[in-house]
Amino acid sequence: MRLFVFNPWHDEALAADTPYYTPTKAASLIEEREREVMRRWMHDGDILLSSWAERIEWEHVEAIEPWGWDKLLRRRLLRMNAPERLLPGIEYLNRLRTLSSRATACELLRRIRSMVPTTIGEVRMCHTIGEACDTVSDYGDAVLKAPWSCSGRGVFRSQAPLAGREYNRAQKVLREQGSIAIERYIADGRDFAMLFDYRDGHAYYAGLSVFNTSADGKYLGNVAGSHDELLAYLSPPLDVFCAVRDAVVAVLPQLLGTSYDGPLGVDMLLSPEGIHPAVEINLRRTMGMRVPGNLNIDH
């Protein structure tokens, strides 16, 4: 029997990097409203955690399947008397947090672009406000992103020069998280993700996700359909799409090694300029992830 846990505040918890973090009201509402989404991965005999006060017969649980692992989740499960055999250690969670930073996506982008030069995308990890100002000036129009953020929060746009409210937001991110990712803004982009199953140091392509975001980058929902339907809807140049897929399969083991096992998604962008192959990497389940017998969930 497996215990499934929906913790949509996972990305917030990674940013906080403490087991004593309190999820935002918005994340807690999502947890209550959309918990049932985890049933799409469950088999007969599995159970879904319905409350943090629930009594679990741990002797019958063979594995815990969360939305994503973090220190807050580990602490909550320990308070429910979950045995250590079912939980990742702190060292693993520290590695997972490091790999979940947008710095990993930056490096993934650099390597893919060297392998597939017809792709697009420019991004820098900045560690000082001076570097951030220079980068925004170089790009002219930029998107600034906290290394760890949730569903588009922590993402904002600025045109050169970086000043005013955006300057203050950048300073806050640098103060709280130590760095900030800055991308050249790409107009008229369509969001999608390649989905993978990562096991024993190998990445296996598991499908396609197409989703919508607001003007300020917040996740709005997925487009439902079969793989062929989603590919037709997206209509990317197929040679580049396949080359990017193969490059991601090759590069992910170089970046992750055996430090992660489980589902992951690589967010991308299709624009008239081409394919941006590594906007973000999510080392967790995603709303567009493959389920047995289907490809995408209708959100």
Short mmCIF file of C-alpha atoms in Angstrom, two decimals:
data_model
loop_
_atom_site.label_atom_id
_atom_site.label_comp_id
_atom_site.label_asym_id
_atom_site.label_seq_id
_atom_site.Cartn_x
_atom_site.Cartn_y
_atom_site.Cartn_z
CA MET A 1 0.00 0.00 0.00
CA ARG A 2 1.23 3.47 -0.90
CA LEU A 3 0.25 6.70 0.85
CA PHE A 4 -0.29 9.63 -1.53
CA VAL A 5 0.12 13.16 -0.18
CA PHE A 6 -0.83 16.39 -1.97
CA ASN A 7 1.42 19.22 -0.78
CA PRO A 8 1.07 22.02 -3.36
CA TRP A 9 3.05 24.33 -1.08
CA HIS A 10 6.14 22.26 -1.95
CA ASP A 11 7.86 25.03 -3.95
CA GLU A 12 7.17 27.55 -1.20
CA ALA A 13 8.71 25.16 1.31
CA LEU A 14 11.81 24.79 -0.85
CA ALA A 15 12.20 28.57 -0.92
CA ALA A 16 11.79 28.81 2.88
CA ASP A 17 14.20 25.90 3.46
CA THR A 18 12.91 25.19 6.96
CA PRO A 19 10.69 22.43 8.39
CA TYR A 20 8.83 25.10 10.38
CA TYR A 21 7.51 26.99 7.38
CA THR A 22 3.80 27.93 7.35
CA PRO A 23 2.21 27.62 3.88
CA THR A 24 0.45 30.64 2.46
CA LYS A 25 -3.34 30.79 2.59
CA ALA A 26 -3.48 30.42 -1.19
CA ALA A 27 -1.43 27.20 -1.13
CA SER A 28 -3.50 25.80 1.75
CA LEU A 29 -6.70 26.46 -0.19
CA ILE A 30 -5.29 24.62 -3.21
CA GLU A 31 -4.39 21.71 -0.93
CA GLU A 32 -7.99 21.47 0.29
CA ARG A 33 -9.64 22.09 -3.07
CA GLU A 34 -7.53 19.90 -5.34
CA ARG A 35 -6.28 17.06 -3.14
CA GLU A 36 -8.20 14.52 -5.23
CA VAL A 37 -5.88 15.15 -8.16
CA MET A 38 -3.47 12.65 -6.58
CA ARG A 39 -5.95 9.82 -7.22
CA ARG A 40 -4.94 9.92 -10.86
CA TRP A 41 -1.70 8.15 -9.92
CA MET A 42 -3.18 5.73 -7.40
CA HIS A 43 -3.83 2.00 -7.83
CA ASP A 44 -6.12 -0.34 -5.94
CA GLY A 45 -5.07 -0.54 -2.31
CA ASP A 46 -3.37 2.87 -2.23
CA ILE A 47 -4.68 5.56 0.11
CA LEU A 48 -4.82 9.35 -0.05
CA LEU A 49 -3.97 11.46 3.00
CA SER A 50 -7.14 13.44 3.74
CA SER A 51 -6.02 15.32 6.86
CA TRP A 52 -2.87 15.99 8.86
CA ALA A 53 -4.81 14.66 11.85
CA GLU A 54 -5.58 11.38 10.12
CA ARG A 55 -4.48 8.15 11.79
CA ILE A 56 -2.37 6.04 9.45
CA GLU A 57 -1.58 2.36 9.99
CA TRP A 58 2.06 2.77 9.09
CA GLU A 59 2.89 -0.90 9.29
CA HIS A 60 0.89 -1.39 6.08
CA VAL A 61 2.47 1.50 4.16
CA GLU A 62 5.20 0.47 1.74
CA ALA A 63 5.98 3.91 0.29
CA ILE A 64 4.93 7.55 0.48
CA GLU A 65 4.18 9.31 -2.82
CA PRO A 66 3.97 13.10 -2.35
CA TRP A 67 3.54 15.92 -4.83
CA GLY A 68 7.15 16.75 -3.95
CA TRP A 69 9.56 16.12 -1.06
CA ASP A 70 10.63 18.95 1.24
CA LYS A 71 11.57 19.51 4.88
CA LEU A 72 8.13 20.72 5.93
CA LEU A 73 6.50 17.58 4.57
CA ARG A 74 9.05 15.39 6.35
CA ARG A 75 8.37 17.15 9.65
CA ARG A 76 4.59 16.86 9.27
CA LEU A 77 4.82 13.16 8.52
CA LEU A 78 7.13 12.59 11.47
CA ARG A 79 4.56 14.28 13.70
CA MET A 80 2.07 11.71 12.40
CA ASN A 81 4.49 8.97 13.55
CA ALA A 82 5.66 8.04 10.06
CA PRO A 83 8.65 5.67 10.34
CA GLU A 84 12.04 6.90 9.16
CA ARG A 85 12.21 4.02 6.65
CA LEU A 86 9.57 5.82 4.56
CA LEU A 87 11.16 9.27 4.68
CA PRO A 88 14.11 10.85 2.85
CA GLY A 89 16.98 12.11 4.98
CA ILE A 90 17.92 15.75 5.41
CA GLU A 91 21.01 15.34 3.20
CA TYR A 92 18.81 14.11 0.33
CA LEU A 93 16.37 17.01 0.84
CA ASN A 94 19.25 19.51 0.80
CA ARG A 95 20.49 18.09 -2.52
CA LEU A 96 16.97 18.12 -3.92
CA ARG A 97 16.51 21.77 -2.98
CA THR A 98 19.80 22.73 -4.61
CA LEU A 99 18.88 20.88 -7.80
CA SER A 100 15.41 22.50 -7.80
CA SER A 101 16.93 25.99 -8.05
CA ARG A 102 16.58 27.88 -11.31
CA ALA A 103 20.36 27.66 -11.48
CA THR A 104 19.85 24.06 -12.64
CA ALA A 105 17.54 25.24 -15.42
CA CYS A 106 20.15 27.83 -16.43
CA GLU A 107 22.80 25.16 -16.80
CA LEU A 108 20.35 22.84 -18.60
CA LEU A 109 19.61 25.66 -21.06
CA ARG A 110 23.30 26.33 -21.67
CA ARG A 111 24.03 22.69 -22.47
CA ILE A 112 20.98 22.12 -24.64
CA ARG A 113 21.66 25.25 -26.67
CA SER A 114 25.20 24.01 -27.36
CA MET A 115 23.71 20.73 -28.65
CA VAL A 116 20.72 22.23 -30.50
CA PRO A 117 21.88 25.67 -31.73
CA THR A 118 18.54 26.44 -33.41
CA THR A 119 16.97 26.84 -29.95
CA ILE A 120 16.63 30.21 -28.22
CA GLY A 121 16.84 31.67 -24.73
CA GLU A 122 19.26 33.79 -22.70
CA VAL A 123 19.50 33.73 -18.92
CA ARG A 124 21.99 34.68 -16.23
CA MET A 125 22.13 33.92 -12.53
CA CYS A 126 22.97 37.20 -10.77
CA HIS A 127 24.26 37.44 -7.21
CA THR A 128 24.39 41.22 -6.68
CA ILE A 129 22.03 44.06 -7.51
CA GLY A 130 24.75 45.52 -9.74
CA GLU A 131 24.87 42.33 -11.81
CA ALA A 132 21.07 42.38 -12.00
CA CYS A 133 21.01 45.99 -13.22
CA ASP A 134 23.67 45.27 -15.85
CA THR A 135 21.83 42.18 -17.09
CA VAL A 136 18.49 43.97 -17.45
CA SER A 137 20.31 46.74 -19.33
CA ASP A 138 21.93 44.18 -21.65
CA TYR A 139 18.60 42.44 -22.39
CA GLY A 140 16.55 45.64 -22.58
CA ASP A 141 13.40 43.72 -21.68
CA ALA A 142 13.79 41.00 -19.05
CA VAL A 143 11.97 38.56 -16.79
CA LEU A 144 13.37 38.26 -13.25
CA LYS A 145 12.81 35.07 -11.26
CA ALA A 146 13.51 34.02 -7.70
CA PRO A 147 15.56 30.79 -7.63
CA TRP A 148 12.69 29.09 -5.78
CA SER A 149 9.11 30.23 -6.30
CA CYS A 150 5.63 28.79 -6.75
CA SER A 151 3.21 28.93 -9.72
CA GLY A 152 4.62 32.16 -11.10
CA ARG A 153 4.93 33.99 -7.79
CA GLY A 154 8.44 35.43 -7.50
CA VAL A 155 8.46 36.12 -11.26
CA PHE A 156 8.27 39.66 -12.60
CA ARG A 157 9.19 41.65 -15.70
CA SER A 158 11.34 44.76 -16.02
CA GLN A 159 12.51 46.89 -18.88
CA ALA A 160 15.82 48.72 -18.68
CA PRO A 161 16.79 50.35 -16.47
CA LEU A 162 15.98 48.20 -13.47
CA ALA A 163 14.47 50.73 -11.08
CA GLY A 164 11.62 51.53 -8.73
CA ARG A 165 9.39 48.70 -7.58
CA GLU A 166 11.20 46.08 -9.69
CA TYR A 167 14.57 47.18 -8.28
CA ASN A 168 13.22 46.75 -4.76
CA ARG A 169 11.77 43.33 -5.59
CA ALA A 170 15.09 42.21 -7.04
CA GLN A 171 16.90 43.38 -3.91
CA LYS A 172 14.46 41.44 -1.74
CA VAL A 173 15.00 38.23 -3.73
CA LEU A 174 18.78 38.65 -3.51
CA ARG A 175 18.57 39.28 0.23
CA GLU A 176 16.32 36.30 0.92
CA GLN A 177 17.58 33.72 -1.59
CA GLY A 178 21.11 34.86 -2.49
CA SER A 179 20.68 35.06 -6.26
CA ILE A 180 18.18 35.88 -8.98
CA ALA A 181 17.69 34.46 -12.47
CA ILE A 182 17.21 37.02 -15.24
CA GLU A 183 16.02 36.00 -18.72
CA ARG A 184 15.68 37.95 -21.91
CA TYR A 185 11.94 38.48 -22.45
CA ILE A 186 10.47 36.48 -25.34
CA ALA A 187 7.24 37.81 -26.86
CA ASP A 188 4.26 35.73 -28.03
CA GLY A 189 5.43 32.56 -26.33
CA ARG A 190 3.28 29.47 -25.79
CA ASP A 191 3.98 27.50 -22.61
CA PHE A 192 4.54 23.77 -22.64
CA ALA A 193 6.59 21.15 -20.84
CA MET A 194 8.27 17.89 -21.66
CA LEU A 195 7.58 15.30 -18.97
CA PHE A 196 10.03 12.65 -17.86
CA ASP A 197 10.34 9.72 -15.52
CA TYR A 198 13.79 9.84 -13.92
CA ARG A 199 15.06 6.56 -12.45
CA ASP A 200 18.49 5.26 -11.49
CA GLY A 201 20.29 8.11 -13.23
CA HIS A 202 18.35 7.85 -16.51
CA ALA A 203 15.65 10.07 -17.98
CA TYR A 204 12.75 8.56 -19.92
CA TYR A 205 10.42 10.73 -21.98
CA ALA A 206 6.89 10.39 -20.57
CA GLY A 207 4.81 12.86 -22.52
CA LEU A 208 3.86 16.43 -23.25
CA SER A 209 2.05 19.09 -21.25
CA VAL A 210 0.58 22.31 -22.66
CA PHE A 211 -0.57 24.90 -20.18
CA ASN A 212 -1.69 28.51 -19.90
CA THR A 213 -0.26 31.32 -17.81
CA SER A 214 -1.32 34.86 -17.04
CA ALA A 215 0.48 37.94 -18.33
CA ASP A 216 2.57 38.00 -15.16
CA GLY A 217 3.51 34.31 -15.39
CA LYS A 218 1.04 32.68 -12.97
CA TYR A 219 -0.16 29.18 -13.82
CA LEU A 220 -3.78 29.10 -15.00
CA GLY A 221 -4.41 25.52 -16.09
CA ASN A 222 -3.62 22.74 -18.56
CA VAL A 223 -4.86 22.03 -22.05
CA ALA A 224 -6.28 18.49 -22.11
CA GLY A 225 -5.68 16.03 -24.92
CA SER A 226 -3.76 13.06 -26.18
CA HIS A 227 -0.08 13.40 -27.00
CA ASP A 228 -0.82 13.73 -30.73
CA GLU A 229 -3.56 16.29 -30.09
CA LEU A 230 -1.30 18.39 -27.88
CA LEU A 231 1.54 18.18 -30.37
CA ALA A 232 -0.78 19.31 -33.16
CA TYR A 233 -2.11 22.13 -30.97
CA LEU A 234 1.42 23.28 -30.18
CA SER A 235 2.72 22.77 -33.75
CA PRO A 236 6.47 23.06 -33.03
CA PRO A 237 9.10 22.38 -35.68
CA LEU A 238 9.26 18.61 -35.18
CA ASP A 239 12.95 18.23 -35.95
CA VAL A 240 13.85 20.78 -33.27
CA PHE A 241 11.29 19.35 -30.85
CA CYS A 242 12.79 15.86 -31.16
CA ALA A 243 16.34 17.17 -30.95
CA VAL A 244 15.46 19.05 -27.74
CA ARG A 245 13.81 15.96 -26.27
CA ASP A 246 16.89 13.85 -26.99
CA ALA A 247 19.20 16.54 -25.62
CA VAL A 248 17.24 16.74 -22.35
CA VAL A 249 17.42 12.95 -22.00
CA ALA A 250 21.19 13.16 -22.46
CA VAL A 251 21.85 16.18 -20.22
CA LEU A 252 19.62 15.48 -17.22
CA PRO A 253 21.81 12.60 -15.95
CA GLN A 254 24.83 14.91 -16.13
CA LEU A 255 23.08 17.40 -13.84
CA LEU A 256 21.11 15.12 -11.53
CA GLY A 257 23.25 12.00 -11.36
CA THR A 258 21.51 9.61 -8.96
CA SER A 259 20.45 12.38 -6.58
CA TYR A 260 16.80 12.22 -7.67
CA ASP A 261 14.26 9.54 -8.53
CA GLY A 262 10.75 10.26 -9.69
CA PRO A 263 8.69 12.34 -12.11
CA LEU A 264 9.91 15.68 -13.42
CA GLY A 265 8.90 18.30 -15.92
CA VAL A 266 11.00 20.69 -17.96
CA ASP A 267 9.04 23.86 -18.80
CA MET A 268 9.69 25.30 -22.25
CA LEU A 269 8.44 28.07 -24.49
CA LEU A 270 7.49 28.06 -28.16
CA SER A 271 7.61 31.44 -29.88
CA PRO A 272 7.97 32.69 -33.45
CA GLU A 273 11.71 32.90 -32.68
CA GLY A 274 11.94 29.19 -31.88
CA ILE A 275 11.91 26.85 -28.87
CA HIS A 276 13.24 27.96 -25.49
CA PRO A 277 14.14 24.48 -24.14
CA ALA A 278 14.64 25.09 -20.40
CA VAL A 279 12.56 27.79 -18.76
CA GLU A 280 12.28 25.80 -15.54
CA ILE A 281 12.76 22.29 -14.18
CA ASN A 282 10.32 20.81 -11.66
CA LEU A 283 11.63 17.84 -9.68
CA ARG A 284 8.13 16.79 -8.63
CA ARG A 285 4.75 15.96 -10.08
CA THR A 286 3.05 18.60 -12.22
CA MET A 287 -0.56 19.32 -13.14
CA GLY A 288 0.05 18.17 -16.71
CA MET A 289 1.76 14.92 -15.83
CA ARG A 290 1.08 11.57 -17.43
CA VAL A 291 -1.26 9.20 -15.63
CA PRO A 292 -1.78 5.49 -16.33
CA GLY A 293 -3.73 5.07 -19.55
CA ASN A 294 -3.86 8.82 -20.29
CA LEU A 295 -1.47 11.66 -20.90
CA ASN A 296 -2.76 14.89 -19.44
CA ILE A 297 -5.14 15.80 -16.69
CA ASP A 298 -7.88 18.24 -17.39
CA HIS A 299 -7.41 21.03 -14.85
#
